[in-house]
Amino acid sequence: MPEGHSVHRLARQFTDVFGGRRIRTTSPQGRFTEGAARMDGQVLEAARAHGKHFFADLADGHVLNVHLGMYGAWSFGGDERFDAASSIGAPRRIGEREVHADGAAAAEPDRDDDGWVLPPPPVPTVRLRVRAEHGWADLIGASTCRLLTPAEASDVVAKLGPDPLNDDDPAPFLDLAGRTRRPIGTVLMDQAAVGGIGNIFRAEALFRAGLDPWRPSNDVPREVLRGLWSDNAELMREGVRLGRIVTTRPEHRPGVPAEQAWPEHANYVYQRQGSPCLVCGQDAIVVEEMAARKLYRCTVCQR
DNA sequence: TAACTATGCCAAG
DNA sequence: TTGGCCTAGTTAC
């Protein structure tokens, strides 16, 4: 379920917590036993993201590649040095819904004989558990979890479109979008066209641009496509900063202070069918199906 | 307790 | 275009 911003946050937290450190790895579920054995005892150099793909580079040259798919999530835990290391506020869970520690002071965690923080017993579905001295991470539900060679990892990236969060050149997206007559709503979700946009950013960016998602992509002027790219980049960067997707402008959040961290009306159209549009006020937000996914739009504002 | 849903993607037809 | 798949939470009965 996570869109690109979550995966970039994940890569940052991973680098903060595990980067340059020796790790121990297991696969309690048993579906990644070989990979976990190969990773075990290595130094994790750094983690990175492209679109919705996560990569972690290991000292022996192998690359851990994870795609969370629809249901994947990472859970984290650790001691005070784990909290201090995380530049994004040490979320406890990154996946379908991000969760932070509640305010209560955490008890001093248990440690093993080597003095490493001891995680709780894993739930049976943990595909991969990563431990370092000060923190740990559990992966569940991922659609992809595998070890690649650097060449294989490059191939994965090469098949993806440019990623706004990596400051990539948008030209490949503009070119592809400019020559296909598939609906612009489909093209924005196509990971080979642009990396990291999912169902929420797709719906919200098209609303903000006043574009009908069903409009043929090659009918959208290049300058408008360029605007879609930069608006998505902005929304996704804000998503990385906040750890959640907020796409409404403050003036469209009636009665909610602009600086409020968790605004009530965070989105314009996503899952707002049947509610009045925050811009035109009409009961015009509909949900339809596009390429087997829910498509939300305002029939008044988007044409 | 079962049914349903979800920010995704792939392969088969 | 459809079915399958990965999992957990929420809602319905």
mmCIF file of C-alpha atoms in Angstrom, chain A residues 55-169:
data_model
loop_
_atom_site.group_PDB
_atom_site.id
_atom_site.type_symbol
_atom_site.label_atom_id
_atom_site.label_comp_id
_atom_site.label_asym_id
_atom_site.label_seq_id
_atom_site.Cartn_x
_atom_site.Cartn_y
_atom_site.Cartn_z
ATOM 1 C CA PHE A 55 17.435 -1.520 -1.942
ATOM 2 C CA ALA A 56 20.044 -2.123 0.750
ATOM 3 C CA ASP A 57 23.670 -2.592 -0.261
ATOM 4 C CA LEU A 58 25.629 -5.243 1.628
ATOM 5 C CA ALA A 59 29.393 -5.372 2.059
ATOM 6 C CA ASP A 60 29.751 -8.558 -0.015
ATOM 7 C CA GLY A 61 28.212 -6.788 -3.019
ATOM 8 C CA HIS A 62 24.756 -8.315 -2.807
ATOM 9 C CA VAL A 63 21.735 -6.033 -2.748
ATOM 10 C CA LEU A 64 18.610 -6.663 -0.704
ATOM 11 C CA ASN A 65 15.576 -5.708 -2.804
ATOM 12 C CA VAL A 66 12.165 -5.370 -1.149
ATOM 13 C CA HIS A 67 8.834 -4.345 -2.636
ATOM 14 C CA LEU A 68 6.066 -3.947 -0.063
ATOM 15 C CA GLY A 69 3.279 -4.584 -2.543
ATOM 16 C CA MET A 70 -0.183 -4.026 -1.171
ATOM 17 C CA TYR A 71 0.277 -5.317 2.366
ATOM 18 C CA GLY A 72 3.947 -5.151 3.226
ATOM 19 C CA ALA A 73 5.268 -3.309 6.267
ATOM 20 C CA TRP A 74 8.381 -2.930 8.385
ATOM 21 C CA SER A 75 8.238 -2.718 12.163
ATOM 22 C CA PHE A 76 11.121 -1.142 14.083
ATOM 23 C CA GLY A 77 12.333 -1.042 17.624
ATOM 24 C CA GLY A 78 15.446 -0.258 19.591
ATOM 25 C CA ASP A 79 17.066 1.634 22.422
ATOM 26 C CA GLU A 80 17.628 5.354 22.926
ATOM 27 C CA ARG A 81 20.444 5.317 20.368
ATOM 28 C CA PHE A 82 18.017 3.892 17.816
ATOM 29 C CA ASP A 83 15.641 6.789 18.515
ATOM 30 C CA ALA A 84 18.454 9.314 18.338
ATOM 31 C CA ALA A 85 19.809 7.905 15.068
ATOM 32 C CA SER A 86 16.558 8.223 13.158
ATOM 33 C CA SER A 87 16.408 11.481 11.224
ATOM 34 C CA ILE A 88 12.709 10.944 10.491
ATOM 35 C CA GLY A 89 11.533 10.562 14.071
ATOM 36 C CA ALA A 90 11.969 6.799 14.525
ATOM 37 C CA PRO A 91 8.602 5.545 13.286
ATOM 38 C CA ARG A 92 7.712 2.142 14.780
ATOM 39 C CA ARG A 93 6.070 0.972 11.624
ATOM 40 C CA ILE A 94 6.385 1.943 7.974
ATOM 41 C CA GLY A 95 3.868 0.385 5.617
ATOM 42 C CA GLU A 96 0.168 0.607 5.019
ATOM 43 C CA ARG A 97 -0.136 3.041 7.894
ATOM 44 C CA GLU A 98 2.756 4.632 9.677
ATOM 45 C CA VAL A 99 2.796 4.325 13.456
ATOM 46 C CA HIS A 100 4.929 6.186 15.978
ATOM 47 C CA ALA A 101 5.711 5.287 19.555
ATOM 48 C CA ASP A 102 3.159 6.648 21.993
ATOM 49 C CA GLY A 103 4.437 9.300 24.356
ATOM 50 C CA ALA A 104 4.992 6.925 27.279
ATOM 51 C CA ALA A 105 8.634 6.484 28.237
ATOM 52 C CA ALA A 106 9.824 3.140 26.918
ATOM 53 C CA ALA A 107 11.258 0.657 29.368
ATOM 54 C CA GLU A 108 14.949 -0.164 28.999
ATOM 55 C CA PRO A 109 14.905 -2.914 26.351
ATOM 56 C CA ASP A 110 16.204 -6.419 27.034
ATOM 57 C CA ARG A 111 19.631 -7.289 25.629
ATOM 58 C CA ASP A 112 21.237 -10.516 24.524
ATOM 59 C CA ASP A 113 24.618 -11.863 25.719
ATOM 60 C CA ASP A 114 26.451 -9.585 23.270
ATOM 61 C CA GLY A 115 24.646 -6.536 24.632
ATOM 62 C CA TRP A 116 22.516 -6.186 21.506
ATOM 63 C CA VAL A 117 18.920 -5.000 21.863
ATOM 64 C CA LEU A 118 16.667 -8.052 22.011
ATOM 65 C CA PRO A 119 13.507 -7.785 19.891
ATOM 66 C CA PRO A 120 10.254 -9.358 21.028
ATOM 67 C CA PRO A 121 9.500 -12.859 19.719
ATOM 68 C CA PRO A 122 8.604 -12.466 16.027
ATOM 69 C CA VAL A 123 5.076 -13.016 14.787
ATOM 70 C CA PRO A 124 5.056 -16.120 12.562
ATOM 71 C CA THR A 125 4.687 -14.095 9.362
ATOM 72 C CA VAL A 126 7.991 -12.221 9.705
ATOM 73 C CA ARG A 127 9.771 -12.832 6.396
ATOM 74 C CA LEU A 128 12.983 -11.102 7.395
ATOM 75 C CA ARG A 129 14.257 -9.907 10.751
ATOM 76 C CA VAL A 130 17.268 -7.569 10.752
ATOM 77 C CA ARG A 131 19.121 -6.873 13.996
ATOM 78 C CA ALA A 132 21.952 -4.512 14.816
ATOM 79 C CA GLU A 133 23.355 -3.492 18.155
ATOM 80 C CA HIS A 134 20.895 -0.675 18.840
ATOM 81 C CA GLY A 135 17.802 -1.621 16.861
ATOM 82 C CA TRP A 136 15.916 -4.181 14.871
ATOM 83 C CA ALA A 137 13.434 -4.371 11.975
ATOM 84 C CA ASP A 138 10.820 -6.991 11.007
ATOM 85 C CA LEU A 139 9.436 -7.307 7.475
ATOM 86 C CA ILE A 140 5.993 -8.809 6.863
ATOM 87 C CA GLY A 141 3.742 -9.176 3.851
ATOM 88 C CA ALA A 142 6.151 -8.005 1.160
ATOM 89 C CA SER A 143 5.410 -9.067 -2.395
ATOM 90 C CA THR A 144 9.160 -9.130 -3.150
ATOM 91 C CA CYS A 145 12.081 -9.863 -0.835
ATOM 92 C CA ARG A 146 15.225 -11.115 -2.547
ATOM 93 C CA LEU A 147 18.974 -10.763 -2.871
ATOM 94 C CA LEU A 148 20.289 -9.443 -6.172
ATOM 95 C CA THR A 149 23.649 -8.833 -7.750
ATOM 96 C CA PRO A 150 24.410 -5.158 -8.414
ATOM 97 C CA ALA A 151 23.736 -5.741 -12.125
ATOM 98 C CA GLU A 152 20.362 -7.270 -11.364
ATOM 99 C CA ALA A 153 19.511 -4.368 -9.070
ATOM 100 C CA SER A 154 20.424 -1.920 -11.839
ATOM 101 C CA ASP A 155 18.117 -3.800 -14.199
ATOM 102 C CA VAL A 156 15.240 -3.356 -11.756
ATOM 103 C CA VAL A 157 15.849 0.402 -11.643
ATOM 104 C CA ALA A 158 16.309 0.605 -15.408
ATOM 105 C CA LYS A 159 12.798 -0.727 -15.948
ATOM 106 C CA LEU A 160 11.314 2.045 -13.786
ATOM 107 C CA GLY A 161 10.493 5.571 -14.849
ATOM 108 C CA PRO A 162 12.270 8.564 -13.300
ATOM 109 C CA ASP A 163 11.602 9.139 -9.594
ATOM 110 C CA PRO A 164 10.657 12.705 -8.566
ATOM 111 C CA LEU A 165 12.105 12.024 -5.117
ATOM 112 C CA ASN A 166 15.532 11.259 -6.601
ATOM 113 C CA ASP A 167 15.580 14.525 -8.547
ATOM 114 C CA ASP A 168 15.566 12.546 -11.781
ATOM 115 C CA ASP A 169 15.231 14.176 -15.179
#
